[in-house]
Coordinates of C-alpha atoms and ligand atoms in Angstrom, one line a residue:
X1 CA -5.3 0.3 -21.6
X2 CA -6.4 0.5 -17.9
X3 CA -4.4 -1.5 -15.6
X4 CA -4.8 -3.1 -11.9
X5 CA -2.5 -1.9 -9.6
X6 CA -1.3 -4.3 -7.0
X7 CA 0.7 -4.2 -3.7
X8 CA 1.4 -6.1 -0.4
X9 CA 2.9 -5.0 2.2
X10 CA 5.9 -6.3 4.6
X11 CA 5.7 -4.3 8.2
X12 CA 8.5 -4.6 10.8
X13 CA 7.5 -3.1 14.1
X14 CA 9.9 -2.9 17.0
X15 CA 8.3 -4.7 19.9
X16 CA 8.8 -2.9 23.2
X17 CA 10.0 -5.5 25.8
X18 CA 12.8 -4.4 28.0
X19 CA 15.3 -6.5 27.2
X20 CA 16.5 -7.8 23.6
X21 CA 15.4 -10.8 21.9
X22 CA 18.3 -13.2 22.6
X23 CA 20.4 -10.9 25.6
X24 CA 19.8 -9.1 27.9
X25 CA 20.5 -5.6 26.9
X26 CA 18.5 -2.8 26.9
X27 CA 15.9 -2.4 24.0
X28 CA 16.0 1.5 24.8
X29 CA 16.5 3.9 21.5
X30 CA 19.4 5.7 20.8
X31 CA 22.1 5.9 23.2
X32 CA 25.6 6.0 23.3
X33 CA 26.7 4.1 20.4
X34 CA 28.0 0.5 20.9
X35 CA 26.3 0.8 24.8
X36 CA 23.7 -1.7 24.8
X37 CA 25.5 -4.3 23.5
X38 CA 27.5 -7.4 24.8
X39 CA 28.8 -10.7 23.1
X40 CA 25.6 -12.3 21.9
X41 CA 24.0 -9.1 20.3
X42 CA 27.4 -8.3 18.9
X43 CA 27.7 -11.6 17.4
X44 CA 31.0 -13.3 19.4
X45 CA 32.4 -16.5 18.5
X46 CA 30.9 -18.7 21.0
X47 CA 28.2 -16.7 22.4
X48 CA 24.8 -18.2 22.6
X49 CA 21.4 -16.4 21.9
X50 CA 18.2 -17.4 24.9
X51 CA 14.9 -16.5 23.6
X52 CA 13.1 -13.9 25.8
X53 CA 9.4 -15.2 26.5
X54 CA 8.1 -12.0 26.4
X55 CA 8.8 -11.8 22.4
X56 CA 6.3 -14.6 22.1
X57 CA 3.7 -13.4 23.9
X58 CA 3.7 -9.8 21.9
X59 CA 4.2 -11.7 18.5
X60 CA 1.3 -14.0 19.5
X61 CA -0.6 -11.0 21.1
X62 CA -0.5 -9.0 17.5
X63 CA -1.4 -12.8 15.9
X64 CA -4.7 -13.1 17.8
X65 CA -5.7 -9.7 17.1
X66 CA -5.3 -10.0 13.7
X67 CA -7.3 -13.1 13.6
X68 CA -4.1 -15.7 12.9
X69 CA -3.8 -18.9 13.5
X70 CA -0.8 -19.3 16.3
X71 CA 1.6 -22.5 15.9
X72 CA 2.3 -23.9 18.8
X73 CA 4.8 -25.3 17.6
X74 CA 7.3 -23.3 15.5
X75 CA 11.0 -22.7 15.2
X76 CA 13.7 -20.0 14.3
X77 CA 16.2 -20.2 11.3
X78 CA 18.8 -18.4 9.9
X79 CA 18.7 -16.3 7.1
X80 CA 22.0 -15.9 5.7
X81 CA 23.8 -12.3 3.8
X82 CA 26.9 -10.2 4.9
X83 CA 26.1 -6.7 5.4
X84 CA 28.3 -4.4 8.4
X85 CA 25.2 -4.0 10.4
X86 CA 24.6 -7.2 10.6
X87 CA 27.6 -8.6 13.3
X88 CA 26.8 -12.4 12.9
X89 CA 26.5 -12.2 9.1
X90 CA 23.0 -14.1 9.7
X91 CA 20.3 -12.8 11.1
X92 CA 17.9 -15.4 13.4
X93 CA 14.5 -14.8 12.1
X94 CA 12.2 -17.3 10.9
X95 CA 11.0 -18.9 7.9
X96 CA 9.2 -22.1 7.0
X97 CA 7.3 -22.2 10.8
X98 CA 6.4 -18.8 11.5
X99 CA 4.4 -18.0 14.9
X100 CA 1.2 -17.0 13.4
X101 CA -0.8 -17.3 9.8
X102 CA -3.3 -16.6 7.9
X103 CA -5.2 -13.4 9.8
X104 CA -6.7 -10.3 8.2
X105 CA -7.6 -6.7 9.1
X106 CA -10.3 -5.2 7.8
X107 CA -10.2 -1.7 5.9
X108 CA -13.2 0.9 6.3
X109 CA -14.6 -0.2 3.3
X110 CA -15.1 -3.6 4.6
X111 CA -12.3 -5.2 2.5
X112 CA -10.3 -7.5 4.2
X113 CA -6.3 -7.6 3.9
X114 CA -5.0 -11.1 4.2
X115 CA -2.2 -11.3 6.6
X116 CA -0.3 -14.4 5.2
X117 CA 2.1 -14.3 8.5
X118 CA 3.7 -12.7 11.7
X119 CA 7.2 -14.1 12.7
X120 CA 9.9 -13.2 15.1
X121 CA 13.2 -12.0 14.2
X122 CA 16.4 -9.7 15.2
X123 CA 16.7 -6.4 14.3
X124 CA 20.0 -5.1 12.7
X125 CA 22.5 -2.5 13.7
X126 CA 22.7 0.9 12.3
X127 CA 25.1 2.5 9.8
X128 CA 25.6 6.4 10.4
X129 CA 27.1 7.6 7.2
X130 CA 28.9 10.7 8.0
X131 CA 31.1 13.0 6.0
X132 CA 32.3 10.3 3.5
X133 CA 32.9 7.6 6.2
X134 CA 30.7 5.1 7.7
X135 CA 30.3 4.1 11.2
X136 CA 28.2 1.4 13.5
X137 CA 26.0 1.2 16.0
X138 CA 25.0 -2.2 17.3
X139 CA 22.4 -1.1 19.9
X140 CA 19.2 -1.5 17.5
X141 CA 21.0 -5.0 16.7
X142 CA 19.2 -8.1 18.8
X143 CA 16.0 -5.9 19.4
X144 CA 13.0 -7.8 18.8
X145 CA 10.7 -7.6 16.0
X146 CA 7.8 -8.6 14.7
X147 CA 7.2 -9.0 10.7
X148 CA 3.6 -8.5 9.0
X149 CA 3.4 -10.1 5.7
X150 CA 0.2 -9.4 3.7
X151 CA -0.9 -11.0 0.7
X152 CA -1.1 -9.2 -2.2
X153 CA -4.4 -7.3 -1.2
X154 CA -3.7 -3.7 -1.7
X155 CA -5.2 -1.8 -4.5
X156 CA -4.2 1.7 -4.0
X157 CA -1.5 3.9 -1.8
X158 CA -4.6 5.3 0.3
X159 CA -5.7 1.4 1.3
X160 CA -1.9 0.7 2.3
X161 CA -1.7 3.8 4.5
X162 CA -4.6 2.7 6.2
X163 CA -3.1 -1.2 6.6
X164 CA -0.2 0.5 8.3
X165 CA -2.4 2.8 10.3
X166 CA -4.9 0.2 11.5
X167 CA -1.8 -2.2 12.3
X168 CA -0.4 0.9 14.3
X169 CA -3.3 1.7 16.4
X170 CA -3.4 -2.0 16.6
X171 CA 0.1 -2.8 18.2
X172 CA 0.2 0.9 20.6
X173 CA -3.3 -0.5 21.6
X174 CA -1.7 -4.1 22.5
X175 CA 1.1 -2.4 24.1
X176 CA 3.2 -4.6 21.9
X177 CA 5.1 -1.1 20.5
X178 CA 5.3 2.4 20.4
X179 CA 5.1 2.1 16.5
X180 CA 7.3 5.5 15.9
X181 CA 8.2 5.6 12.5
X182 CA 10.1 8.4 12.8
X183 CA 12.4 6.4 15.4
X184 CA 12.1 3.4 12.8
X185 CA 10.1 1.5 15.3
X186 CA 7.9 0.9 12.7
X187 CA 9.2 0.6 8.6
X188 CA 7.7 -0.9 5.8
X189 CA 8.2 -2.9 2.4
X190 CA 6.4 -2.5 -0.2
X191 CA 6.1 -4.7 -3.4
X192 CA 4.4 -3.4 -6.0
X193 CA 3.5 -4.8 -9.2
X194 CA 0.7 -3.5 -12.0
X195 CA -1.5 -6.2 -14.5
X196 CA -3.5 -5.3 -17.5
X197 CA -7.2 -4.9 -15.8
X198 CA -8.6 -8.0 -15.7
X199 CA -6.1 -10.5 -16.0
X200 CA -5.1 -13.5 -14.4
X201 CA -1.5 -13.2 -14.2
X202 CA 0.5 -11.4 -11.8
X203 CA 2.7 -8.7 -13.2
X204 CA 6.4 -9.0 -12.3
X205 CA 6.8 -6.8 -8.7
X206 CA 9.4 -4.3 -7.4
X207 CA 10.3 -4.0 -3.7
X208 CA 10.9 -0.8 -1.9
X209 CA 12.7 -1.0 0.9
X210 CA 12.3 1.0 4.4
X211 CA 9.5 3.4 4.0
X212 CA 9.6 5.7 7.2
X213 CA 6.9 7.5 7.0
X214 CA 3.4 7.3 5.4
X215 CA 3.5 10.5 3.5
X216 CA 6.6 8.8 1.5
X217 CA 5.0 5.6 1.5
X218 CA 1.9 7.2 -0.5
X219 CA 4.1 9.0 -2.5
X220 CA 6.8 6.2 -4.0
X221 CA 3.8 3.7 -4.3
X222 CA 1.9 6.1 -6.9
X223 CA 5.3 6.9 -8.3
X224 CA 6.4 3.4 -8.8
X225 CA 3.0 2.1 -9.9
X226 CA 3.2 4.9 -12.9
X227 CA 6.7 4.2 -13.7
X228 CA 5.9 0.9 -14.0
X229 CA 2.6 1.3 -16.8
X230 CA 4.6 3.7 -18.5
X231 CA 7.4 0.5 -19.6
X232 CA 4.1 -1.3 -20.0
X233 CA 3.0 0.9 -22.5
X234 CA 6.2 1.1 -24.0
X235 CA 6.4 -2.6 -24.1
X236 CA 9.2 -2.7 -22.5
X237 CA 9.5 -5.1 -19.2
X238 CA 9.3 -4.5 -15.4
X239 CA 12.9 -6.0 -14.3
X240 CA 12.1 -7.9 -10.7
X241 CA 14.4 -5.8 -8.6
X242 CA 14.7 -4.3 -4.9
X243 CA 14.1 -0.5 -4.8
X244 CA 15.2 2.7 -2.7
X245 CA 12.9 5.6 -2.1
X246 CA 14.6 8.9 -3.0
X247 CA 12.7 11.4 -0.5
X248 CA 14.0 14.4 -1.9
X249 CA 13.2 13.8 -5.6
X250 CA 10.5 11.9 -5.4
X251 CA 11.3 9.0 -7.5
X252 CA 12.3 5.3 -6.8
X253 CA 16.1 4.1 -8.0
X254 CA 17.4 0.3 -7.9
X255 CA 19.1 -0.8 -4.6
X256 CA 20.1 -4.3 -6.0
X257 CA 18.6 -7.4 -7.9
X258 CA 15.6 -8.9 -6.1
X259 CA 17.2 -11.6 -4.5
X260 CA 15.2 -15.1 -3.0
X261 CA 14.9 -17.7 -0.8
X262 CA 17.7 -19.3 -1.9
X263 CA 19.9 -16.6 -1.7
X264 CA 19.5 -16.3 1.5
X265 CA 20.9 -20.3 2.3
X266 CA 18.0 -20.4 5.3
X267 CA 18.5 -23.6 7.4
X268 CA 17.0 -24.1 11.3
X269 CA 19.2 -22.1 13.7
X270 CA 21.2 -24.4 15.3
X271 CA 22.0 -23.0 19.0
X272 CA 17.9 -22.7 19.4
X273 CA 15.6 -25.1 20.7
X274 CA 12.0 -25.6 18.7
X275 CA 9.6 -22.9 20.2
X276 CA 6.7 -25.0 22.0
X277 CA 3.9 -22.5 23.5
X278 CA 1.6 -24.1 25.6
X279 CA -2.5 -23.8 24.8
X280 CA -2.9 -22.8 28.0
X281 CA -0.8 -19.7 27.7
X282 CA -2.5 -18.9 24.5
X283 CA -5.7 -19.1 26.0
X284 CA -4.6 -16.9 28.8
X285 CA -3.1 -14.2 26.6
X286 CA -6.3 -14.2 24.3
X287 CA -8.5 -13.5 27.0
X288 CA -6.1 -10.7 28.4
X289 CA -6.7 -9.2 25.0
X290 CA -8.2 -5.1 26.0
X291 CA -10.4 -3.9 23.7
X292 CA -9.9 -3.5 20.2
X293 CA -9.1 -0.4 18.4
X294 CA -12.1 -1.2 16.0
X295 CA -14.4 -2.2 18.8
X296 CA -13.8 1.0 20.8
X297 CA -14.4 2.8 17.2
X298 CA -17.2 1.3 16.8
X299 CA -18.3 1.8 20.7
X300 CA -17.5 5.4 20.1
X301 CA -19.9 6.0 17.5
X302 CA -22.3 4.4 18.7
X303 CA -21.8 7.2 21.3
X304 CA -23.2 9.9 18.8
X305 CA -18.8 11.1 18.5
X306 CA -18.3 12.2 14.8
X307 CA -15.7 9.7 13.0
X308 CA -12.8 11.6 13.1
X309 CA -13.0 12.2 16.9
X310 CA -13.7 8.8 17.4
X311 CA -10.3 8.0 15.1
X312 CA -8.2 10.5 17.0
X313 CA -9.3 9.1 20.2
X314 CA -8.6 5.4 19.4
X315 CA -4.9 6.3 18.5
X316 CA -3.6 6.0 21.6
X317 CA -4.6 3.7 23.8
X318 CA -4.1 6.1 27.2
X319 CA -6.3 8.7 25.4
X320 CA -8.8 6.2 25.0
X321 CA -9.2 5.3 28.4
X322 CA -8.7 8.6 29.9
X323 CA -12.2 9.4 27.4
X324 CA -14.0 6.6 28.9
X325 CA -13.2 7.6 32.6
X326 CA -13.8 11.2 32.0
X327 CA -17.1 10.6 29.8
X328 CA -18.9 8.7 32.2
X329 CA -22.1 10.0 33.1
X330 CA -21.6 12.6 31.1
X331 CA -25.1 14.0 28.7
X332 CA -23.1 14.7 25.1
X333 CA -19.6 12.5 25.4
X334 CA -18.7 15.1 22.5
X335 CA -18.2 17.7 24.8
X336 CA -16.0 15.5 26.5
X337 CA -14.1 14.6 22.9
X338 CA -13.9 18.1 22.0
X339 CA -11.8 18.7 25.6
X340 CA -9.4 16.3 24.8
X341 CA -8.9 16.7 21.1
X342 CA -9.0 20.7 21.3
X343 CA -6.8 22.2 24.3
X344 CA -5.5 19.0 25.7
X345 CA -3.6 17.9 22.7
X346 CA -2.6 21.3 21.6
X347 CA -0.6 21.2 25.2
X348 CA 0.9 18.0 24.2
X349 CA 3.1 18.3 21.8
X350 CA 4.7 15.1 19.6
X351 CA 3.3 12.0 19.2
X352 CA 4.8 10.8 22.1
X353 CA 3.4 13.2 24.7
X354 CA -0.1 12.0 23.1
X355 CA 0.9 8.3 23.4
X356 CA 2.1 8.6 27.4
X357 CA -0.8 11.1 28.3
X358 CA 0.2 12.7 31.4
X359 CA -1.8 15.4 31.7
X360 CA -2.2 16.7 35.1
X361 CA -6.2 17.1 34.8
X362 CA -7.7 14.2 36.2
X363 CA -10.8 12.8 34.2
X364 CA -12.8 12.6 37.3
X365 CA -12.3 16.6 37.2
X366 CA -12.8 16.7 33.6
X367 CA -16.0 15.3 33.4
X368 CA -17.2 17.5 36.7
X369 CA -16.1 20.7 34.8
X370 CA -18.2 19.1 31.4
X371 CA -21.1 18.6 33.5
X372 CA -21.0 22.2 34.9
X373 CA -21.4 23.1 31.3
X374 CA -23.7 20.9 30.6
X375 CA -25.5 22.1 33.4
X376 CA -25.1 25.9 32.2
X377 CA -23.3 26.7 34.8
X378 CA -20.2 26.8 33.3
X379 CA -19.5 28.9 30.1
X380 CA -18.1 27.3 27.4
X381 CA -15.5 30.0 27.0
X382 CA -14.5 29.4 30.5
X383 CA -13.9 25.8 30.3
X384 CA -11.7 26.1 27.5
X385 CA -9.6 29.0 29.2
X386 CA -9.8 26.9 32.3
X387 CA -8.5 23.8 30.9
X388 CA -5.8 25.5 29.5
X389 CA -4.4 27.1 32.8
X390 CA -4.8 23.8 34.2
X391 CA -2.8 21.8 31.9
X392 CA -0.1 24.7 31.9
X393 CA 0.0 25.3 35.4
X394 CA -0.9 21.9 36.6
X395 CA -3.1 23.5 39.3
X396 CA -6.5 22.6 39.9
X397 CA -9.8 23.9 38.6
X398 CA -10.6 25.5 41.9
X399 CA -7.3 27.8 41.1
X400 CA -9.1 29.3 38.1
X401 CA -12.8 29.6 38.4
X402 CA -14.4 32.0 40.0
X403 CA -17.2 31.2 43.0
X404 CA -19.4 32.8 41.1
X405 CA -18.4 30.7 37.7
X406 CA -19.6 27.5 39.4
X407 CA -22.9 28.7 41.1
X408 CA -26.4 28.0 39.6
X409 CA -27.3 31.3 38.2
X410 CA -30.7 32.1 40.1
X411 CA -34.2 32.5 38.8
X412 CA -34.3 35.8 39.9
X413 CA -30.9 36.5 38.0
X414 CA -32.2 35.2 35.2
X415 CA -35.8 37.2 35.2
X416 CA -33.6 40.3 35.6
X417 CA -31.2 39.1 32.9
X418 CA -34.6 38.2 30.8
X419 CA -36.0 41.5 31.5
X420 CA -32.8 43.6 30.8
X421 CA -32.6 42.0 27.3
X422 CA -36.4 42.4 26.3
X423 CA -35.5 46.1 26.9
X424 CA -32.2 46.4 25.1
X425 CA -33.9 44.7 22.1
X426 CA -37.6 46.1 21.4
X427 CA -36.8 45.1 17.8
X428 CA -36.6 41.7 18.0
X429 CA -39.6 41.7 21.2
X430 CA -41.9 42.9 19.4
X431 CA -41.3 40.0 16.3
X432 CA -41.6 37.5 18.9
X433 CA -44.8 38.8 19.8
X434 CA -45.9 39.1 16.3
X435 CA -45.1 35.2 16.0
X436 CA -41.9 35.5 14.6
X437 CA -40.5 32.3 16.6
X438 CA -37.2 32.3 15.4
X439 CA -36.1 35.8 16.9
X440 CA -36.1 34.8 20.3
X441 CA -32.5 33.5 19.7
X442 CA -31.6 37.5 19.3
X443 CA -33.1 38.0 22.9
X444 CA -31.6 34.6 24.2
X445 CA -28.0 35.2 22.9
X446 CA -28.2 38.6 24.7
X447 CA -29.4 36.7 28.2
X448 CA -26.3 34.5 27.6
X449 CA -23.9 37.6 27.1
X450 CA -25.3 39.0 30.1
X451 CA -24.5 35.9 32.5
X452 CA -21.2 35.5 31.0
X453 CA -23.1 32.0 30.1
X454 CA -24.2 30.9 33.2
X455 CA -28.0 30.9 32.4
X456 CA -29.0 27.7 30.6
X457 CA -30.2 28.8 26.9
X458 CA -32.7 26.7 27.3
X459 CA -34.3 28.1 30.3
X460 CA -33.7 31.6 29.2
X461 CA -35.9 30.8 25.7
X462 CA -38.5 29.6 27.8
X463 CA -38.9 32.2 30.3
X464 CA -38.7 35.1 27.6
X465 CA -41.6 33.1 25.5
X466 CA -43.4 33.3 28.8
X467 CA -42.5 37.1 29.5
X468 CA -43.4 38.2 25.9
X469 CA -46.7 36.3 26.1
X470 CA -48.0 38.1 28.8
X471 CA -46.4 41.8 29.0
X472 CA -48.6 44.2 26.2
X473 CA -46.7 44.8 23.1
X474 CA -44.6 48.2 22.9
X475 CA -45.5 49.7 19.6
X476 CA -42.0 51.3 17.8
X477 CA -43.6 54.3 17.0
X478 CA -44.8 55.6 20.2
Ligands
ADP501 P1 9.8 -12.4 -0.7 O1 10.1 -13.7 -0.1 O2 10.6 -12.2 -1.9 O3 9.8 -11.2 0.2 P2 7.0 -13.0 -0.8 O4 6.3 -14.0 -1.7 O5 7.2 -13.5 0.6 O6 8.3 -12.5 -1.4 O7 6.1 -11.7 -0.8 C1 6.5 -10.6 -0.2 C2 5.4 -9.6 -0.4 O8 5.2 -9.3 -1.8 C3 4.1 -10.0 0.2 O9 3.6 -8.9 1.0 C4 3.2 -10.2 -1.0 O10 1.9 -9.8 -0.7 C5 3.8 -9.3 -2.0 N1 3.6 -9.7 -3.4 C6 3.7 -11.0 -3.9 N2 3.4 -11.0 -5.2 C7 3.0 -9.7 -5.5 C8 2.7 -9.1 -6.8 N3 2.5 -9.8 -7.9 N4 2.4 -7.8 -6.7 C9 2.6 -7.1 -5.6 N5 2.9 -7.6 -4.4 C10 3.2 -8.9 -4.4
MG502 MG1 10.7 -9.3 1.2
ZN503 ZN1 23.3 -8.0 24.0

């Protein structure tokens, strides 16, 4: 029997204000333990939570990029269970008037993912299991967070990465979050059910819980979907229940019954007012929107830059802008891409050098030294080696190049440089004088050695078609 495979997905991403959502204290990862906490984050009897406006704007921010509706009027409950990393024993999140609804994203195959909702809520603390005892950390608890509900759109593990992709180059581009997985800025849900192809009727769905990575979350969604059609096949029933994702082995093992709503007792949080945004903020914020990650992808092509480039360079929204600056005026923006894809992010090294961007070449001198290439004045060869003393040493071009790199190679160098190569290859000549087109390259690679690059190839071909037209043939066997 074939079946449907079918999954939605459930991203929390830590947004990066300064301060938590109801405190304070510093949003900042890792730490001392217990250091960025105080009464209200740490959930004291009598302490009361303040909503930081800044929260709103970065949940509404991710709302009208993803095409949502925002509700101006919306409120926060509490959502009720007793775990240790969670001080209150409620966490303040929201439920039945969530900020934004019904948005979508669209994947590269021109599908759309509905995004039933974005809300608010308070992230948890952390439990550090360590040689058979377990200890807390309350700093990650009272940092804000914003949830990404889809509907149940996704149809394989390759369209889920790239949901959680296209939301990440989304939110970094907002400036909303650093989206690090790896830190847990950014973890994902996934439910996942399968259906006999063509039916109707939803199949009954399994939650995993707390993907961190997109490798994993590729892997325990195939797993899980062929777990799943194998009890199908065996008639035997998909039992509604919360998942964890064993890394090591590969496989997905019961956490706990699915729990719902009504386990979770959710009632309006009392010690908050309702949440009233006025339009005119909204308004404000929406036309503060920058540019989209798909519009600069699409500006990017439109530039001639091959798709991958254009990805890489949409990632981060510094790298980005640093390309547009540097690729101004500049003949093939490619050679501009291939600068920043090829030596300057082998000098950076994590994901978070890429994301801050400090290189110490500015794109001002960037795109002078691309020009002097494109100008044939500067070797390729050179550039490359150049960049890379500039971003080790954080010394300017001028430290590295020669004078004689930078000047315009003469026309009477390049006769002589012509000439000498005409001589060195009477082979290849002599073809070109017999018609043979296509062996001028032979003579025009050998110009090019010559100058070290500096003659323009296209220059050279021209003046050795010119030379060979007019100097008498050479016969080999004289
Ligand atoms: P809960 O409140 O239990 O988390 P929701 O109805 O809010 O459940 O849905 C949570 C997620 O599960 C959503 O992302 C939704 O798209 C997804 N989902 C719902 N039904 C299915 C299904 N049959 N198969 C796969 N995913 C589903
Ligand atoms: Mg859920
Ligand atoms: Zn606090």
């Amino acid at each position: 029997m074939q079946y449907e495979c079918i999954a939605g997905l459930e991203t929390h991403i830590e947004l990066a204000t300064k301060t938590k959502i109801f405190c304070g204290c510093t949003t900042k990862f890792g730490g001392e333990p217990n250091t960025h906490c105080c009464p209200v984050c740490t959930g004291m009897p009598g302490a009361l939570p303040r909503l930081n406006r800044r929260v709103i704007e970065y949940a509404v921010l991710a709302g009208l990029a993803t095409h949502c509706t925002v509700r101006l009027a919306s409120r926060m409950a509490r959502k009720n269970y007793s775990y240790p990393d969670l001080p209150k024993a409620y966490q303040i999140t929201q439920h039945d008037r969530p900020l934004c609804e019904n948005g979508y994203l669209t994947l590269d195959s021109g599908r759309r993912v509905r995004i039933r909702r974005i809300h608010i809520e308070e992230d948890a603390g952390k439990l550090i299991h360590e040689g058979g005892r377990t200890r807390i950390d309350y700093n990650r608890a009272g940092v804000p967070l914003i949830e990404v509900v889809t509907e149940p759109d996704l149809r394989s593990a390759q369209e889920a990465r790239e949901f959680v992709e296209k939301l990440r180059r989304l939110a970094r581009c907002l400036g909303i979050s650093d989206c690090r997985m790896q830190e847990g800025s950014l973890r994902c849900d996934v439910n996942l059910s399968v259906r006999p192809a063509g039916s109707e009727t939803p199949g009954v769905r399994t939650e995993i819980k707390n993907m961190n990575s997109l490798a994993h979350l590729e892997r325990a969604m195939t797993y899980e979907w062929e777990r799943q059609i194998r009890l199908l096949e065996r008639g035997e029933p998909v039992a509604q229940e919360t998942l964890r994702y064993n890394e090591r082995e590969g496989t997905t093992a019961p956490m706990r019954g699915k729990e719902d709503a009504r386990d979770y007792r959710y009632f309006c949080e009392p010690d908050l007012p309702e949440i009233r945004i006025p339009a005119r903020w909204v308004e404000e914020w929406r036309a503060a929107l920058p540019e989209l990650p798909e519009e600069r992808l699409e500006r990017y092509r439109a530039m001639g830059l091959p798709d991958a480039a254009a990805q890489q360079l949409c990632e981060y929204r510094r790298v980005g802008e640093y390309f547009d600056q540097a690729a101004k005026g500049v003949g093939n923006p490619r050679e501009v891409a291939n600068c920043i894809l090829g030596p300057f992010f082998a000098a950076l090294g994590g994901e978070e050098e890429k994301e801050a961007f400090g290189v110490p070449v500015p794109p001002e001198e960037l795109r002078r030294l691309v020009l002097l290439l494109e100008s044939g004045r500067l070797p390729r060869a050179v550039l490359k080696k150049t960049l890379e003393q500039m971003l080790a040493s954080g010394r300017p071009a001028s430290d590295f190049l020669r004078e004689e790199d930078l000047q315009r190679l003469s026309g009477e160098e390049l006769a002589r440089a012509c000439r000498a190569a005409v001589q060195a290859n009477p082979g290849a000549a002599n073809d070109v004088r017999a018609g043979k087109k296509k062996a001028i390259q032979a003579l025009v690679g050998a110009v090019m050695r010559e100058t070290r690059g500096r003659a323009s190839a296209r220059e050279a071909g021209e003046l050795l078609a010119e030379m060979l037209r007019e100097t008498p043939g050479v016969c080999e066997k004289c």
